[in-house]
CSV table of C-alpha atoms in Angstrom, one decimal:
chain,number,residue,atom,x,y,z
V,19,MET,CA,83.0,26.1,23.2
V,20,ALA,CA,80.3,27.1,25.6
V,21,VAL,CA,81.0,26.6,29.2
V,22,GLN,CA,78.4,25.5,31.8
V,23,ARG,CA,77.9,28.0,34.9
V,24,ARG,CA,77.9,25.6,37.5
V,25,TYR,CA,79.0,26.2,40.8
V,26,LEU,CA,80.6,24.9,44.1
V,27,SER,CA,82.3,25.4,47.3
V,28,LEU,CA,84.8,27.9,48.8
V,29,ALA,CA,87.4,25.3,48.2
V,30,ALA,CA,88.7,25.7,48.2
V,31,ALA,CA,89.2,27.0,47.9
V,32,GLY,CA,91.1,27.1,50.4
V,33,LEU,CA,89.9,28.6,53.6
V,34,THR,CA,90.5,26.2,56.2
V,35,THR,CA,88.5,25.2,59.4
V,36,ALA,CA,84.9,24.3,60.3
V,37,MET,CA,82.6,24.3,62.9
V,38,THR,CA,79.2,22.8,64.3
V,39,LEU,CA,76.5,25.5,65.3
V,40,SER,CA,73.8,23.9,67.5
V,41,LEU,CA,70.7,25.8,68.1
V,42,THR,CA,69.6,23.9,71.3
V,43,SER,CA,67.0,23.9,74.0
V,44,CYS,CA,65.5,22.1,76.7
V,45,GLY,CA,62.2,21.4,74.8
V,46,SER,CA,61.3,18.6,72.4
V,47,GLY,CA,60.5,20.7,69.2
V,48,ALA,CA,58.0,22.2,67.1
V,49,GLY,CA,54.4,22.2,68.3
V,50,ASP,CA,54.6,21.2,72.0
V,51,GLY,CA,55.1,24.9,73.1
V,52,GLY,CA,58.6,24.1,74.4
V,53,ASP,CA,62.1,25.5,73.0
V,54,VAL,CA,63.1,23.8,69.6
V,55,THR,CA,66.5,22.3,69.0
V,56,LEU,CA,68.3,23.2,65.9
V,57,LYS,CA,71.6,22.0,64.9
V,58,LEU,CA,73.9,23.5,62.3
V,59,ILE,CA,77.2,22.4,61.1
V,60,ALA,CA,79.0,25.0,59.4
V,61,ALA,CA,82.5,25.9,58.2
V,62,ASP,CA,84.8,28.3,59.9
V,63,TYR,CA,86.8,30.6,57.5
V,64,GLY,CA,89.3,31.9,60.1
V,65,ASP,CA,93.0,30.8,60.0
V,66,ASN,CA,93.8,30.9,63.8
V,67,ALA,CA,91.7,30.7,66.9
V,68,ALA,CA,91.5,34.4,67.4
V,69,ASN,CA,90.1,34.7,63.8
V,70,SER,CA,87.8,31.8,64.0
V,71,SER,CA,84.4,32.1,62.6
V,72,LYS,CA,83.0,30.7,65.7
V,73,HIS,CA,83.3,34.5,67.0
V,74,TYR,CA,81.0,35.5,64.2
V,75,TRP,CA,78.3,33.0,65.0
V,76,ASN,CA,78.5,33.5,68.7
V,77,ARG,CA,77.8,37.3,68.0
V,78,LEU,CA,75.1,36.5,65.3
V,79,VAL,CA,73.3,33.9,67.5
V,80,LYS,CA,73.3,36.1,70.5
V,81,ASP,CA,71.4,38.6,68.7
V,82,PHE,CA,69.0,36.1,67.0
V,83,GLU,CA,68.2,34.6,70.5
V,84,LYS,CA,67.1,37.9,71.7
V,85,LYS,CA,64.8,38.3,68.9
V,86,ASN,CA,63.4,34.8,68.9
V,87,PRO,CA,62.7,33.5,72.5
V,88,GLY,CA,62.7,29.8,72.5
V,89,ILE,CA,65.4,29.1,70.2
V,90,LYS,CA,68.8,28.9,71.7
V,91,VAL,CA,72.2,28.4,70.1
V,92,ASP,CA,75.3,26.5,71.0
V,93,VAL,CA,78.5,26.6,68.9
V,94,SER,CA,81.2,23.8,68.5
V,95,VAL,CA,84.2,24.0,65.9
V,96,TYR,CA,85.3,21.5,63.2
V,97,SER,CA,88.1,21.9,60.8
V,98,TRP,CA,87.5,22.2,57.0
V,99,THR,CA,89.2,18.9,56.6
V,100,ASP,CA,86.6,17.3,58.9
V,101,VAL,CA,83.3,19.2,58.4
V,102,ASP,CA,82.1,17.4,55.2
V,103,LYS,CA,82.7,14.0,56.9
V,104,LYS,CA,81.1,14.9,60.0
V,105,VAL,CA,77.9,15.6,58.2
V,106,GLU,CA,78.0,12.5,56.3
V,107,GLU,CA,78.7,10.2,59.4
V,108,LEU,CA,75.7,12.2,61.2
V,109,VAL,CA,73.2,11.6,58.4
V,110,LYS,CA,74.2,8.0,57.9
V,111,SER,CA,73.6,7.5,61.7
V,112,GLY,CA,70.3,8.9,61.4
V,113,LYS,CA,71.2,12.0,63.4
V,114,ALA,CA,71.1,14.6,60.5
V,115,PRO,CA,71.6,18.5,61.5
V,116,ASP,CA,69.0,20.7,60.6
V,117,MET,CA,71.5,22.6,58.7
V,118,ALA,CA,74.8,22.1,57.4
V,119,GLN,CA,77.3,24.7,55.6
V,120,ILE,CA,79.4,22.5,53.7
V,121,GLY,CA,80.9,22.1,50.1
V,122,ALA,CA,78.3,20.1,48.1
V,123,TYR,CA,74.6,19.5,48.4
V,124,ALA,CA,73.8,17.4,45.4
V,125,ASP,CA,74.0,14.0,47.0
V,126,TYR,CA,71.6,15.0,49.9
V,127,ALA,CA,69.1,16.5,47.4
V,128,ALA,CA,69.2,13.6,45.2
V,129,GLU,CA,68.4,11.3,48.1
V,130,GLY,CA,65.2,13.5,49.1
V,131,LYS,CA,67.1,14.7,52.6
V,132,LEU,CA,67.0,18.5,52.0
V,133,TYR,CA,64.4,21.0,52.0
V,134,LYS,CA,64.1,23.1,49.0
V,135,ALA,CA,65.2,26.8,49.5
V,136,ARG,CA,61.7,28.1,48.9
V,137,ASP,CA,60.5,25.7,51.7
V,138,VAL,CA,62.5,27.6,54.5
V,139,LEU,CA,63.4,30.9,53.1
V,140,SER,CA,61.1,33.9,52.8
V,141,ILE,CA,60.4,35.2,49.2
V,142,PRO,CA,62.6,38.4,49.6
V,143,VAL,CA,65.6,36.5,51.1
V,144,GLN,CA,65.7,33.8,48.4
V,145,ALA,CA,65.2,36.4,45.7
V,146,ASP,CA,68.1,38.5,47.0
V,147,PHE,CA,70.8,35.7,46.3
V,148,VAL,CA,73.1,36.7,43.3
V,149,PRO,CA,71.6,35.1,40.3
V,150,ALA,CA,74.6,33.2,39.2
V,151,LEU,CA,74.8,31.7,42.8
V,152,ALA,CA,71.2,30.9,43.1
V,153,GLU,CA,71.5,29.0,39.9
V,154,ALA,CA,74.6,27.3,40.9
V,155,GLY,CA,72.6,25.9,44.0
V,156,GLU,CA,70.1,24.0,41.8
V,157,TYR,CA,69.6,20.4,41.5
V,158,GLY,CA,66.9,19.0,39.1
V,159,ARG,CA,65.9,22.9,38.4
V,160,GLU,CA,65.2,23.4,42.1
V,161,GLN,CA,67.2,25.5,44.5
V,162,TYR,CA,68.6,23.1,47.3
V,163,GLY,CA,72.0,24.8,48.0
V,164,MET,CA,71.8,28.2,49.5
V,165,PRO,CA,75.2,30.0,49.0
V,166,PHE,CA,77.0,31.2,52.1
V,167,GLY,CA,80.4,32.3,51.0
V,168,SER,CA,81.8,33.1,47.6
V,169,SER,CA,84.9,34.2,45.9
V,170,THR,CA,86.4,34.4,42.4
V,171,ARG,CA,90.0,34.1,41.1
V,172,ARG,CA,92.6,36.5,39.7
V,173,LEU,CA,96.2,36.4,39.0
V,174,PHE,CA,98.4,37.7,41.6
V,175,TYR,CA,102.0,39.2,41.0
V,176,ASN,CA,104.6,40.5,43.3
V,177,LYS,CA,105.3,44.0,42.1
V,178,LYS,CA,108.9,44.0,43.7
V,179,LEU,CA,110.1,41.0,42.0
V,180,PHE,CA,108.5,42.2,38.7
V,181,ALA,CA,110.4,45.5,39.0
V,182,GLU,CA,113.6,43.9,39.6
V,183,ALA,CA,113.3,41.5,36.6
V,184,GLY,CA,112.5,44.6,34.3
V,185,ILE,CA,108.8,43.6,33.8
V,186,THR,CA,106.6,46.8,33.5
V,187,ASP,CA,103.3,45.4,33.0
V,188,PRO,CA,101.5,42.2,34.3
V,189,PRO,CA,100.7,39.4,31.6
V,190,GLU,CA,97.6,39.3,29.5
V,191,THR,CA,98.6,36.3,27.5
V,192,TRP,CA,100.2,32.8,28.1
V,193,ALA,CA,103.2,33.8,26.0
V,194,GLN,CA,103.6,36.7,28.4
V,195,VAL,CA,103.3,34.7,31.3
V,196,SER,CA,106.1,32.3,30.1
V,197,ALA,CA,108.5,35.1,29.0
V,198,ASP,CA,107.9,37.0,32.3
V,199,ALA,CA,108.4,33.7,34.3
V,200,ALA,CA,111.7,33.2,32.4
V,201,LYS,CA,113.0,36.9,33.3
V,202,LEU,CA,112.1,36.1,37.2
V,203,LYS,CA,113.8,32.7,37.0
V,204,ALA,CA,116.8,34.7,35.8
V,205,LYS,CA,116.7,36.9,38.6
V,206,GLY,CA,116.9,34.1,41.0
V,207,VAL,CA,113.2,34.0,42.0
V,208,LYS,CA,112.4,30.6,43.6
V,209,MET,CA,109.0,30.2,42.1
V,210,PRO,CA,108.7,32.4,38.9
V,211,TYR,CA,105.1,30.9,38.6
V,212,ALA,CA,103.7,28.9,41.4
V,213,LEU,CA,101.6,26.0,39.9
V,214,PRO,CA,99.8,24.2,42.9
V,215,LEU,CA,98.5,20.9,41.5
V,216,GLY,CA,99.2,19.1,44.8
V,217,PRO,CA,96.3,17.3,46.3
V,218,GLU,CA,95.2,19.9,48.6
V,219,GLU,CA,93.0,21.8,45.9
V,220,THR,CA,94.1,20.5,42.4
V,221,GLN,CA,90.4,20.8,41.1
V,222,ALA,CA,90.7,24.5,41.5
V,223,GLU,CA,93.8,25.2,39.8
V,224,THR,CA,93.0,22.7,37.0
V,225,LEU,CA,89.4,24.7,36.3
V,226,MET,CA,91.3,28.0,36.4
V,227,TRP,CA,93.4,26.8,33.6
V,228,MET,CA,90.7,25.0,31.8
V,229,LEU,CA,88.8,28.4,31.7
V,230,SER,CA,91.8,30.3,30.6
V,231,GLY,CA,92.1,28.2,27.6
V,232,GLY,CA,88.6,28.3,26.8
V,233,GLY,CA,87.6,24.8,28.1
V,234,SER,CA,85.9,23.8,31.3
V,235,TYR,CA,84.7,20.6,33.3
V,236,THR,CA,81.3,20.6,31.5
V,237,ASP,CA,79.6,22.1,28.7
V,238,SER,CA,76.4,24.1,28.7
V,239,ILE,CA,74.1,21.2,29.1
V,240,GLY,CA,76.2,19.7,32.1
V,241,LYS,CA,77.9,16.9,30.0
V,242,TYR,CA,81.7,16.3,31.1
V,243,THR,CA,84.2,17.7,28.5
V,244,ILE,CA,87.3,17.0,30.6
V,245,ASP,CA,89.3,15.7,27.6
V,246,SER,CA,88.1,18.3,25.1
V,247,LYS,CA,90.7,19.6,22.7
V,248,GLU,CA,90.7,23.1,24.6
V,249,ASN,CA,91.8,21.2,27.8
V,250,VAL,CA,94.3,19.1,26.2
V,251,LYS,CA,96.0,22.0,24.5
V,252,THR,CA,96.0,23.9,27.7
V,253,PHE,CA,97.8,21.3,29.8
V,254,GLU,CA,100.3,20.4,27.0
V,255,TRP,CA,101.1,24.2,27.1
V,256,LEU,CA,101.6,24.2,31.0
V,257,LYS,CA,104.1,21.0,30.7
V,258,LYS,CA,105.9,22.3,27.6
V,259,ASP,CA,106.3,26.0,28.6
V,260,LEU,CA,106.0,26.3,32.1
V,261,VAL,CA,106.9,23.2,33.9
V,262,THR,CA,109.6,21.7,31.4
V,263,PRO,CA,111.7,24.8,31.4
V,264,GLY,CA,111.5,24.8,35.2
V,265,LEU,CA,109.5,28.0,35.5
V,266,THR,CA,107.4,26.5,38.3
V,267,GLY,CA,110.3,26.4,40.8
V,268,GLY,CA,109.6,22.6,41.5
V,269,ASP,CA,107.1,19.6,40.8
V,270,PRO,CA,103.5,21.0,40.8
V,271,ALA,CA,102.2,17.6,41.8
V,272,LYS,CA,104.0,18.3,45.1
V,273,LEU,CA,102.9,21.9,45.6
V,274,ASN,CA,99.7,22.5,47.7
V,275,ARG,CA,97.7,25.7,47.4
V,276,GLN,CA,98.2,26.9,50.8
V,277,ASP,CA,101.9,26.2,50.6
V,278,ALA,CA,102.1,28.4,47.3
V,279,PHE,CA,100.1,31.2,49.2
V,280,ASN,CA,102.6,30.9,51.8
V,281,ALA,CA,105.6,31.2,49.5
V,282,PHE,CA,103.9,34.3,47.9
V,283,ALA,CA,103.6,36.0,51.3
V,284,ALA,CA,107.2,35.1,51.9
V,285,GLY,CA,108.2,36.9,48.7
V,286,ASP,CA,109.5,33.8,47.0
V,287,VAL,CA,106.8,33.7,44.2
V,288,GLY,CA,106.6,35.9,41.2
V,289,MET,CA,102.9,35.0,40.1
V,290,LEU,CA,100.1,32.8,41.0
V,291,ASN,CA,96.4,32.3,40.6
V,292,GLY,CA,94.7,33.3,44.1
V,293,HIS,CA,91.4,34.2,45.7
V,294,PRO,CA,90.9,37.3,47.9
V,295,THR,CA,92.0,35.8,51.3
V,296,LEU,CA,95.7,35.8,49.7
V,297,MET,CA,95.4,39.8,49.9
V,298,LYS,CA,95.3,39.6,53.7
V,299,GLN,CA,98.2,37.2,54.1
V,300,ALA,CA,100.2,39.1,51.7
V,301,GLU,CA,99.8,42.5,53.3
V,302,ALA,CA,100.5,41.2,56.7
V,303,LYS,CA,104.0,40.0,55.3
V,304,GLY,CA,104.3,43.4,53.9
V,305,VAL,CA,104.3,42.0,50.2
V,306,GLU,CA,103.3,44.7,47.6
V,307,TYR,CA,101.2,42.7,45.0
V,308,GLY,CA,98.8,43.5,42.1
V,309,THR,CA,96.0,41.5,40.6
V,310,VAL,CA,94.8,41.1,37.1
V,311,GLU,CA,92.3,38.9,35.2
V,312,LEU,CA,93.3,35.5,34.2
V,313,PRO,CA,95.6,35.7,31.0
V,314,GLY,CA,94.4,33.4,28.2
V,315,PRO,CA,96.1,32.0,24.7
V,316,ALA,CA,95.6,35.4,22.9
V,317,GLY,CA,94.4,37.7,25.6
V,318,LYS,CA,92.6,37.9,28.9
V,319,ALA,CA,90.6,35.0,29.6
V,320,LYS,CA,86.9,35.3,28.9
V,321,ALA,CA,86.0,33.5,32.3
V,322,THR,CA,87.3,33.0,35.6
V,323,MET,CA,86.4,30.7,38.4
V,324,GLY,CA,84.1,31.1,41.1
V,325,VAL,CA,83.6,29.1,44.3
V,326,ALA,CA,80.6,29.0,46.9
V,327,ASP,CA,80.0,27.0,49.8
V,328,TRP,CA,76.3,25.8,50.5
V,329,MET,CA,74.0,26.1,53.4
V,330,THR,CA,71.8,23.2,53.5
V,331,ALA,CA,68.5,22.6,55.5
V,332,PHE,CA,67.7,19.0,56.4
V,333,LYS,CA,64.2,17.7,56.8
V,334,GLN,CA,64.9,14.9,59.3
V,335,ASN,CA,64.0,17.0,62.3
V,336,GLY,CA,60.9,18.4,60.8
V,337,HIS,CA,62.0,22.0,62.0
V,338,ARG,CA,61.2,23.7,58.7
V,339,ASP,CA,59.8,27.0,60.3
V,340,GLN,CA,62.3,27.6,62.8
V,341,VAL,CA,65.1,26.7,60.3
V,342,GLY,CA,63.7,29.3,58.2
V,343,LYS,CA,63.3,31.8,60.8
V,344,PHE,CA,66.9,31.5,61.3
V,345,LEU,CA,68.3,31.3,57.9
V,346,ASP,CA,66.3,34.6,57.1
V,347,PHE,CA,68.4,36.2,59.8
V,348,VAL,CA,71.6,34.7,58.6
V,349,TYR,CA,71.1,36.3,55.1
V,350,ASN,CA,70.2,39.8,56.2
V,351,GLU,CA,72.1,42.5,54.7
V,352,LYS,CA,74.2,43.4,57.9
V,353,ASN,CA,75.1,39.8,58.9
V,354,VAL,CA,75.9,38.9,55.2
V,355,MET,CA,78.3,42.2,55.2
V,356,ASP,CA,79.9,41.3,58.5
V,357,PHE,CA,80.9,38.0,57.4
V,358,SER,CA,82.1,38.8,53.9
V,359,GLY,CA,84.0,42.0,55.0
V,360,HIS,CA,85.8,40.2,57.9
V,361,TYR,CA,86.9,37.3,55.9
V,362,GLY,CA,87.5,38.9,52.6
V,363,LEU,CA,84.9,37.2,50.8
V,364,LEU,CA,82.3,38.2,48.2
V,365,PRO,CA,78.6,38.8,49.5
V,366,VAL,CA,76.3,36.0,48.3
V,367,THR,CA,73.5,38.5,48.1
V,368,THR,CA,72.5,41.2,45.7
V,369,SER,CA,72.0,43.7,48.5
V,370,GLY,CA,75.3,42.8,49.9
V,371,SER,CA,77.0,43.0,46.7
V,372,GLN,CA,75.6,46.5,46.1
V,373,ALA,CA,76.6,47.6,49.6
V,374,MET,CA,80.3,46.3,49.0
V,375,LEU,CA,80.6,47.9,45.4
V,376,ALA,CA,79.5,51.3,47.1
V,377,ASP,CA,81.8,51.2,50.1
V,378,SER,CA,85.5,52.3,49.3
V,379,LYS,CA,86.5,50.2,52.4
V,380,TYR,CA,86.2,47.3,50.1
V,381,ALA,CA,88.0,48.7,47.2
V,382,LYS,CA,90.5,45.8,46.7
V,383,LEU,CA,87.5,43.4,46.8
V,384,HIS,CA,85.8,45.1,43.9
V,385,SER,CA,87.7,43.8,41.0
V,386,PHE,CA,86.9,40.1,42.3
V,387,LEU,CA,83.3,41.1,43.0
V,388,ARG,CA,82.7,42.3,39.4
V,389,GLN,CA,83.6,38.8,38.0
V,390,LEU,CA,81.2,37.0,40.0
V,391,ASP,CA,78.2,37.3,37.7
V,392,ASN,CA,80.0,35.6,34.9
V,393,ALA,CA,82.3,33.3,36.9
V,394,VAL,CA,82.2,29.5,36.2
V,395,PHE,CA,82.0,27.1,39.3
V,396,TYR,CA,82.3,23.4,39.8
V,397,PRO,CA,79.6,21.2,38.7
V,398,ALA,CA,78.4,20.7,42.2
V,399,ASP,CA,74.8,20.0,41.0
V,400,LYS,CA,76.1,16.5,39.8
V,401,THR,CA,76.2,13.6,42.2
V,402,SER,CA,79.3,12.2,40.2
V,403,TRP,CA,81.3,15.5,41.1
V,404,PRO,CA,82.9,14.5,44.4
V,405,LEU,CA,84.5,11.2,42.6
V,406,VAL,CA,85.6,13.4,39.7
V,407,SER,CA,87.0,15.9,42.0
V,408,LYS,CA,88.9,13.2,44.0
V,409,THR,CA,90.1,11.8,40.7
V,410,VAL,CA,91.5,15.0,39.3
V,411,LYS,CA,93.4,15.7,42.7
V,412,ALA,CA,95.1,12.3,42.3
V,413,LYS,CA,96.2,12.7,38.6
V,414,MET,CA,96.5,16.1,37.3
V,415,GLY,CA,99.7,17.1,39.0
V,416,LYS,CA,101.5,14.1,37.3
V,417,ALA,CA,99.9,14.9,33.8
V,418,VAL,CA,102.3,18.1,33.4
V,419,GLY,CA,105.4,16.6,35.2
V,420,ALA,CA,108.6,15.2,33.3
V,421,ASN,CA,107.0,12.0,32.3
V,422,GLY,CA,103.3,13.3,32.2
V,423,ASN,CA,101.1,12.8,29.3
V,424,PRO,CA,98.3,15.3,29.5
V,425,ALA,CA,96.0,14.0,26.8
V,426,GLY,CA,96.2,10.5,28.4
V,427,VAL,CA,95.4,11.6,32.0
V,428,LEU,CA,92.7,13.9,30.8
V,429,SER,CA,91.3,10.9,29.0
V,430,ASP,CA,91.6,8.7,32.0
V,431,ILE,CA,89.5,11.4,34.1
V,432,GLN,CA,86.9,11.8,31.4
V,433,ASN,CA,86.2,8.0,31.4
V,434,THR,CA,86.0,8.0,35.2
V,435,ALA,CA,83.5,10.9,34.9
V,436,ASN,CA,81.4,9.3,32.3
V,437,GLU,CA,81.2,6.0,34.2
V,438,ALA,CA,80.2,7.8,37.5
V,439,ASP,CA,77.5,9.8,35.6
V,440,ASN,CA,76.1,6.9,34.1
V,441,THR,CA,76.1,5.1,37.5
V,442,ALA,CA,74.2,8.2,39.0
V,443,GLU,CA,71.5,8.1,36.2
């Protein structure tokens, strides 16, 4: 089945905190000779105060202000759980920021509130985006979402636990995943395979398994295919071969992604799907790990999941030129590499990607980066996606539980998706 290359937010990802960046001044705006006030709300990728991306923005802004008199920058921080809601509140109250770095853009684009990428970025900067990510930021064949951070997913495994269970090679097929998980369970591993289908990021784990089984949320023309035969087979396998035999170490519906990551870093998980930030977390705890491509029914999966967060530029304040000047600066190679390298993310530009691949310092990210061009992302260009994602979070965990009915749950979500799509049209 063809899969649609559509793309969304690091969100899943899973990186958790966010911030407001305000470019402020004493003047009233463009055209009056005074300073221009710009406001940017952006996500913080740090996991503590010392690692907050507020520090990244402070350095970048200081450099920008030196080169651009008349544009000043103030930074304030929001958590990831609050950032999208904060932007929504500002927009509804008529106080839209000039820019927002958030998880989705389609609703604002559909309402005509956003500048197109080509309206604010210089041609070289827009052309430098990784093509797959630029395409993912399109609504109505125009790019409105400018990728800011990205990642792909791989299967992580604990080398020590594998060795103790007599497992010599990481799995490439689902049958091997199940067999290896059984060996890990026999050795007393708490979570042989961590399956986080709790409410935090269910939509991500769901897509990874859909892709592993040859399915996806949508087809090549953007039609929802949630209850496809491929997806039904995938979740029936999960229920029968992983959850029912007790190989997940508990109820997947109650396990959140960050809790699964924490358990892996504590040495309590044999295998799980993860993104690059898990590497730092595991290394900090001394866990020796390996990563491989996602396993599939008969071999390695043909595609993996990708995630992107989006920079958007709002029209309300009329600061198109100043916004463009700032964003051109944000996306220069140095700043892209500083951000990506520090937070273990993948560069969203071709120049940044090439620089990362050429630098052995980032060797552990290379396998994730090489997957980016063919990664499949959330259907973020669909205004119906936020509701569909919310529905997946509420229902998919129970689908593979003791009394779960994968086919029935997938059908229910498909019906919700169809109704939301029809309403959006």
